[in-house]
């Protein structure tokens, strides 16, 4: 196996000290630009690759930020949000784009509710991390003791960390108002975990508020299932059995909406003739369904960009106190809702 070039090899070939090569790569002003470029040229000829971990330790900066994903138990099987919901993949794409621009790398870890991430943070020398949802106490304690910055995504909790979320409740109201303007009155809600204060509950509260304001709210119109395609499929089958003539549904995520649409097609029904559907997230797959799904847009990609901006600003000591960012929502109209 061919031996890898070392910093010692570069220094010898360039006729400089090892310290000078190290200073050149770490951007230290002691090295002239002419010498720096000469060292880089020699390094390219030797195919030298600097040890990024060692560089991070010497500078006390690793250039690494973490994405902590909650491991969700469904039907006894553990799974990550990335596996079940394309929204998180789009969010991660936004994070990756901004992290690359700011010269950071992202590492991902799944965590169970009470699992500690202390060893992982220390081993990776993370400069900060993004956590999706309300942060468990174990993670909060670990980050506090280690001095690691945290940004909480879609969290509704009093804390001393930066948070990024969207106008979830307003989005729920907007979705129902949109359906009402199309003539719908028997409007169902499809979501999950509305008993816990998080983004899904806030979207439900928006639904409940708008429906109650028009005297239309009924518990029988509220459906709870897993927050994925399979959950939507089950919800759609339950809706088809309803004694209430449901004409429209607000789904708390696009993946649930896709499942509901599939259940109606499975039963020989058509969208939007037999059921108008509006989702939430506006993921790219909304343009690939038939009919194309109308959805509340929260721009997961831009949310990922903003998360890195906030986290890196805090890691570099730019932002004090922690930011609390609330991003706007809007309705992206397509073909899955009709007027009656």
PDB file of C-alpha atoms in Angstrom, residues 54-204:
ATOM      1  CA  UNK A  54      -5.803  17.396  14.319  1.00  0.00           C
ATOM      2  CA  UNK A  55      -6.118  20.868  12.802  1.00  0.00           C
ATOM      3  CA  UNK A  56      -9.390  21.381  14.644  1.00  0.00           C
ATOM      4  CA  UNK A  57      -7.880  20.366  17.966  1.00  0.00           C
ATOM      5  CA  UNK A  58      -4.856  22.636  17.520  1.00  0.00           C
ATOM      6  CA  UNK A  59      -7.111  25.585  16.708  1.00  0.00           C
ATOM      7  CA  UNK A  60      -9.693  24.539  19.334  1.00  0.00           C
ATOM      8  CA  UNK A  61     -12.243  24.550  16.515  1.00  0.00           C
ATOM      9  CA  UNK A  62     -13.400  21.367  14.822  1.00  0.00           C
ATOM     10  CA  UNK A  63     -15.502  22.904  12.058  1.00  0.00           C
ATOM     11  CA  UNK A  64     -18.192  20.329  12.902  1.00  0.00           C
ATOM     12  CA  UNK A  65     -21.839  20.936  13.730  1.00  0.00           C
ATOM     13  CA  UNK A  66     -24.281  18.204  14.680  1.00  0.00           C
ATOM     14  CA  UNK A  67     -27.847  17.368  13.699  1.00  0.00           C
ATOM     15  CA  UNK A  68     -29.593  15.433  16.482  1.00  0.00           C
ATOM     16  CA  UNK A  69     -32.660  13.499  15.361  1.00  0.00           C
ATOM     17  CA  UNK A  70     -35.153  11.930  17.772  1.00  0.00           C
ATOM     18  CA  UNK A  71     -35.585   8.173  17.303  1.00  0.00           C
ATOM     19  CA  UNK A  72     -39.328   7.604  17.068  1.00  0.00           C
ATOM     20  CA  UNK A  73     -40.939   4.336  18.134  1.00  0.00           C
ATOM     21  CA  UNK A  74     -43.803   3.334  15.824  1.00  0.00           C
ATOM     22  CA  UNK A  75     -45.412  -0.098  15.987  1.00  0.00           C
ATOM     23  CA  UNK A  76     -42.524  -1.251  18.171  1.00  0.00           C
ATOM     24  CA  UNK A  77     -39.948  -0.361  15.508  1.00  0.00           C
ATOM     25  CA  UNK A  78     -37.434   2.492  16.011  1.00  0.00           C
ATOM     26  CA  UNK A  79     -36.986   4.928  13.146  1.00  0.00           C
ATOM     27  CA  UNK A  80     -35.583   8.343  12.257  1.00  0.00           C
ATOM     28  CA  UNK A  81     -37.638  11.236  10.837  1.00  0.00           C
ATOM     29  CA  UNK A  82     -35.369  11.219   7.760  1.00  0.00           C
ATOM     30  CA  UNK A  83     -36.593   7.727   6.975  1.00  0.00           C
ATOM     31  CA  UNK A  84     -40.309   8.528   7.056  1.00  0.00           C
ATOM     32  CA  UNK A  85     -40.706  12.175   6.079  1.00  0.00           C
ATOM     33  CA  UNK A  86     -39.065  13.870   3.040  1.00  0.00           C
ATOM     34  CA  UNK A  87     -39.453  17.229   4.827  1.00  0.00           C
ATOM     35  CA  UNK A  88     -36.397  16.459   6.961  1.00  0.00           C
ATOM     36  CA  UNK A  89     -34.300  15.564   3.919  1.00  0.00           C
ATOM     37  CA  UNK A  90     -35.103  18.978   2.420  1.00  0.00           C
ATOM     38  CA  UNK A  91     -34.252  20.643   5.737  1.00  0.00           C
ATOM     39  CA  UNK A  92     -30.916  18.780   5.814  1.00  0.00           C
ATOM     40  CA  UNK A  93     -30.185  19.901   2.235  1.00  0.00           C
ATOM     41  CA  UNK A  94     -30.591  23.513   3.343  1.00  0.00           C
ATOM     42  CA  UNK A  95     -28.290  22.922   6.312  1.00  0.00           C
ATOM     43  CA  UNK A  96     -25.663  21.301   4.103  1.00  0.00           C
ATOM     44  CA  UNK A  97     -25.723  24.149   1.569  1.00  0.00           C
ATOM     45  CA  UNK A  98     -25.176  26.846   4.198  1.00  0.00           C
ATOM     46  CA  UNK A  99     -22.667  24.784   6.197  1.00  0.00           C
ATOM     47  CA  UNK A 100     -20.546  24.293   3.075  1.00  0.00           C
ATOM     48  CA  UNK A 101     -20.625  28.037   2.381  1.00  0.00           C
ATOM     49  CA  UNK A 102     -19.496  28.749   5.950  1.00  0.00           C
ATOM     50  CA  UNK A 103     -16.845  25.968   5.834  1.00  0.00           C
ATOM     51  CA  UNK A 104     -18.511  23.679   8.373  1.00  0.00           C
ATOM     52  CA  UNK A 105     -19.287  19.964   8.100  1.00  0.00           C
ATOM     53  CA  UNK A 106     -22.391  18.235   9.463  1.00  0.00           C
ATOM     54  CA  UNK A 107     -22.517  15.004  11.444  1.00  0.00           C
ATOM     55  CA  UNK A 108     -25.832  13.269  12.203  1.00  0.00           C
ATOM     56  CA  UNK A 109     -26.896  11.223  15.217  1.00  0.00           C
ATOM     57  CA  UNK A 110     -30.189   9.618  16.221  1.00  0.00           C
ATOM     58  CA  UNK A 111     -31.148   9.735  19.909  1.00  0.00           C
ATOM     59  CA  UNK A 112     -33.778   8.004  22.012  1.00  0.00           C
ATOM     60  CA  UNK A 113     -35.738  10.217  24.472  1.00  0.00           C
ATOM     61  CA  UNK A 114     -33.489   9.825  27.547  1.00  0.00           C
ATOM     62  CA  UNK A 115     -30.256   8.914  25.786  1.00  0.00           C
ATOM     63  CA  UNK A 116     -27.147  10.989  26.546  1.00  0.00           C
ATOM     64  CA  UNK A 117     -25.159  12.557  23.713  1.00  0.00           C
ATOM     65  CA  UNK A 118     -22.272  13.676  25.946  1.00  0.00           C
ATOM     66  CA  UNK A 119     -19.675  11.197  24.671  1.00  0.00           C
ATOM     67  CA  UNK A 120     -20.639  11.842  21.037  1.00  0.00           C
ATOM     68  CA  UNK A 121     -20.305  15.633  21.428  1.00  0.00           C
ATOM     69  CA  UNK A 122     -16.932  15.286  23.167  1.00  0.00           C
ATOM     70  CA  UNK A 123     -15.547  12.764  20.670  1.00  0.00           C
ATOM     71  CA  UNK A 124     -16.554  14.880  17.692  1.00  0.00           C
ATOM     72  CA  UNK A 125     -15.556  18.182  19.332  1.00  0.00           C
ATOM     73  CA  UNK A 126     -18.809  19.719  18.053  1.00  0.00           C
ATOM     74  CA  UNK A 127     -19.029  23.479  17.952  1.00  0.00           C
ATOM     75  CA  UNK A 128     -22.806  23.296  18.141  1.00  0.00           C
ATOM     76  CA  UNK A 129     -25.835  21.178  17.269  1.00  0.00           C
ATOM     77  CA  UNK A 130     -29.367  21.445  15.902  1.00  0.00           C
ATOM     78  CA  UNK A 131     -32.041  19.348  17.619  1.00  0.00           C
ATOM     79  CA  UNK A 132     -35.436  18.708  16.057  1.00  0.00           C
ATOM     80  CA  UNK A 133     -38.301  19.166  18.523  1.00  0.00           C
ATOM     81  CA  UNK A 134     -38.504  19.964  22.230  1.00  0.00           C
ATOM     82  CA  UNK A 135     -35.103  18.999  23.642  1.00  0.00           C
ATOM     83  CA  UNK A 136     -35.055  16.129  26.156  1.00  0.00           C
ATOM     84  CA  UNK A 137     -33.589  16.973  29.566  1.00  0.00           C
ATOM     85  CA  UNK A 138     -30.597  14.644  29.036  1.00  0.00           C
ATOM     86  CA  UNK A 139     -29.485  16.527  25.908  1.00  0.00           C
ATOM     87  CA  UNK A 140     -30.034  19.915  27.558  1.00  0.00           C
ATOM     88  CA  UNK A 141     -27.878  18.864  30.525  1.00  0.00           C
ATOM     89  CA  UNK A 142     -25.108  17.481  28.308  1.00  0.00           C
ATOM     90  CA  UNK A 143     -24.896  20.585  26.129  1.00  0.00           C
ATOM     91  CA  UNK A 144     -25.015  22.903  29.142  1.00  0.00           C
ATOM     92  CA  UNK A 145     -22.193  21.094  30.968  1.00  0.00           C
ATOM     93  CA  UNK A 146     -20.014  20.924  27.842  1.00  0.00           C
ATOM     94  CA  UNK A 147     -20.738  24.486  26.741  1.00  0.00           C
ATOM     95  CA  UNK A 148     -22.056  23.319  23.364  1.00  0.00           C
ATOM     96  CA  UNK A 149     -24.441  25.650  21.546  1.00  0.00           C
ATOM     97  CA  UNK A 150     -27.878  24.293  20.687  1.00  0.00           C
ATOM     98  CA  UNK A 151     -30.493  25.421  18.192  1.00  0.00           C
ATOM     99  CA  UNK A 152     -33.923  23.843  18.678  1.00  0.00           C
ATOM    100  CA  UNK A 153     -36.029  23.310  15.575  1.00  0.00           C
ATOM    101  CA  UNK A 154     -39.855  23.331  15.822  1.00  0.00           C
ATOM    102  CA  UNK A 155     -39.648  23.578  19.610  1.00  0.00           C
ATOM    103  CA  UNK A 156     -42.241  25.152  21.881  1.00  0.00           C
ATOM    104  CA  UNK A 157     -40.509  25.228  25.236  1.00  0.00           C
ATOM    105  CA  UNK A 158     -39.142  27.882  27.579  1.00  0.00           C
ATOM    106  CA  UNK A 159     -35.344  27.629  27.378  1.00  0.00           C
ATOM    107  CA  UNK A 160     -32.072  29.508  27.051  1.00  0.00           C
ATOM    108  CA  UNK A 161     -31.345  28.131  23.597  1.00  0.00           C
ATOM    109  CA  UNK A 162     -31.896  29.595  20.150  1.00  0.00           C
ATOM    110  CA  UNK A 163     -35.114  28.368  18.520  1.00  0.00           C
ATOM    111  CA  UNK A 164     -36.338  28.284  14.944  1.00  0.00           C
ATOM    112  CA  UNK A 165     -39.932  27.573  14.055  1.00  0.00           C
ATOM    113  CA  UNK A 166     -42.661  28.751  11.697  1.00  0.00           C
ATOM    114  CA  UNK A 167     -46.112  30.242  12.206  1.00  0.00           C
ATOM    115  CA  UNK A 168     -47.625  26.812  12.818  1.00  0.00           C
ATOM    116  CA  UNK A 169     -50.869  27.976  14.439  1.00  0.00           C
ATOM    117  CA  UNK A 170     -51.397  30.681  11.844  1.00  0.00           C
ATOM    118  CA  UNK A 171     -50.748  28.112   9.131  1.00  0.00           C
ATOM    119  CA  UNK A 172     -53.522  25.904  10.552  1.00  0.00           C
ATOM    120  CA  UNK A 173     -55.936  28.833  10.522  1.00  0.00           C
ATOM    121  CA  UNK A 174     -54.922  29.777   6.980  1.00  0.00           C
ATOM    122  CA  UNK A 175     -55.518  26.230   5.721  1.00  0.00           C
ATOM    123  CA  UNK A 176     -59.045  26.072   7.206  1.00  0.00           C
ATOM    124  CA  UNK A 177     -59.901  29.593   6.042  1.00  0.00           C
ATOM    125  CA  UNK A 178     -58.780  28.665   2.526  1.00  0.00           C
ATOM    126  CA  UNK A 179     -61.042  25.594   2.524  1.00  0.00           C
ATOM    127  CA  UNK A 180     -63.984  27.600   3.881  1.00  0.00           C
ATOM    128  CA  UNK A 181     -63.620  30.150   1.086  1.00  0.00           C
ATOM    129  CA  UNK A 182     -64.009  27.223  -1.300  1.00  0.00           C
ATOM    130  CA  UNK A 183     -67.369  26.429   0.347  1.00  0.00           C
ATOM    131  CA  UNK A 184     -66.314  23.587   2.660  1.00  0.00           C
ATOM    132  CA  UNK A 185     -67.801  23.213   6.154  1.00  0.00           C
ATOM    133  CA  UNK A 186     -67.233  19.572   7.174  1.00  0.00           C
ATOM    134  CA  UNK A 187     -63.443  19.884   7.350  1.00  0.00           C
ATOM    135  CA  UNK A 188     -61.446  17.138   9.046  1.00  0.00           C
ATOM    136  CA  UNK A 189     -58.051  17.458  10.739  1.00  0.00           C
ATOM    137  CA  UNK A 190     -55.414  14.733  10.326  1.00  0.00           C
ATOM    138  CA  UNK A 191     -52.344  14.793  12.582  1.00  0.00           C
ATOM    139  CA  UNK A 192     -50.666  13.245  15.615  1.00  0.00           C
ATOM    140  CA  UNK A 193     -49.500  14.033  19.155  1.00  0.00           C
ATOM    141  CA  UNK A 194     -51.847  16.978  19.633  1.00  0.00           C
ATOM    142  CA  UNK A 195     -51.670  16.415  23.401  1.00  0.00           C
ATOM    143  CA  UNK A 196     -47.995  17.535  23.449  1.00  0.00           C
ATOM    144  CA  UNK A 197     -47.001  21.131  22.810  1.00  0.00           C
ATOM    145  CA  UNK A 198     -45.157  21.015  19.511  1.00  0.00           C
ATOM    146  CA  UNK A 199     -45.642  22.068  15.910  1.00  0.00           C
ATOM    147  CA  UNK A 200     -48.414  19.527  15.211  1.00  0.00           C
ATOM    148  CA  UNK A 201     -50.418  20.656  18.230  1.00  0.00           C
ATOM    149  CA  UNK A 202     -50.012  24.299  17.178  1.00  0.00           C
ATOM    150  CA  UNK A 203     -51.326  23.478  13.703  1.00  0.00           C
ATOM    151  CA  UNK A 204     -54.246  21.685  15.326  1.00  0.00           C
TER     152      UNK A 204
END
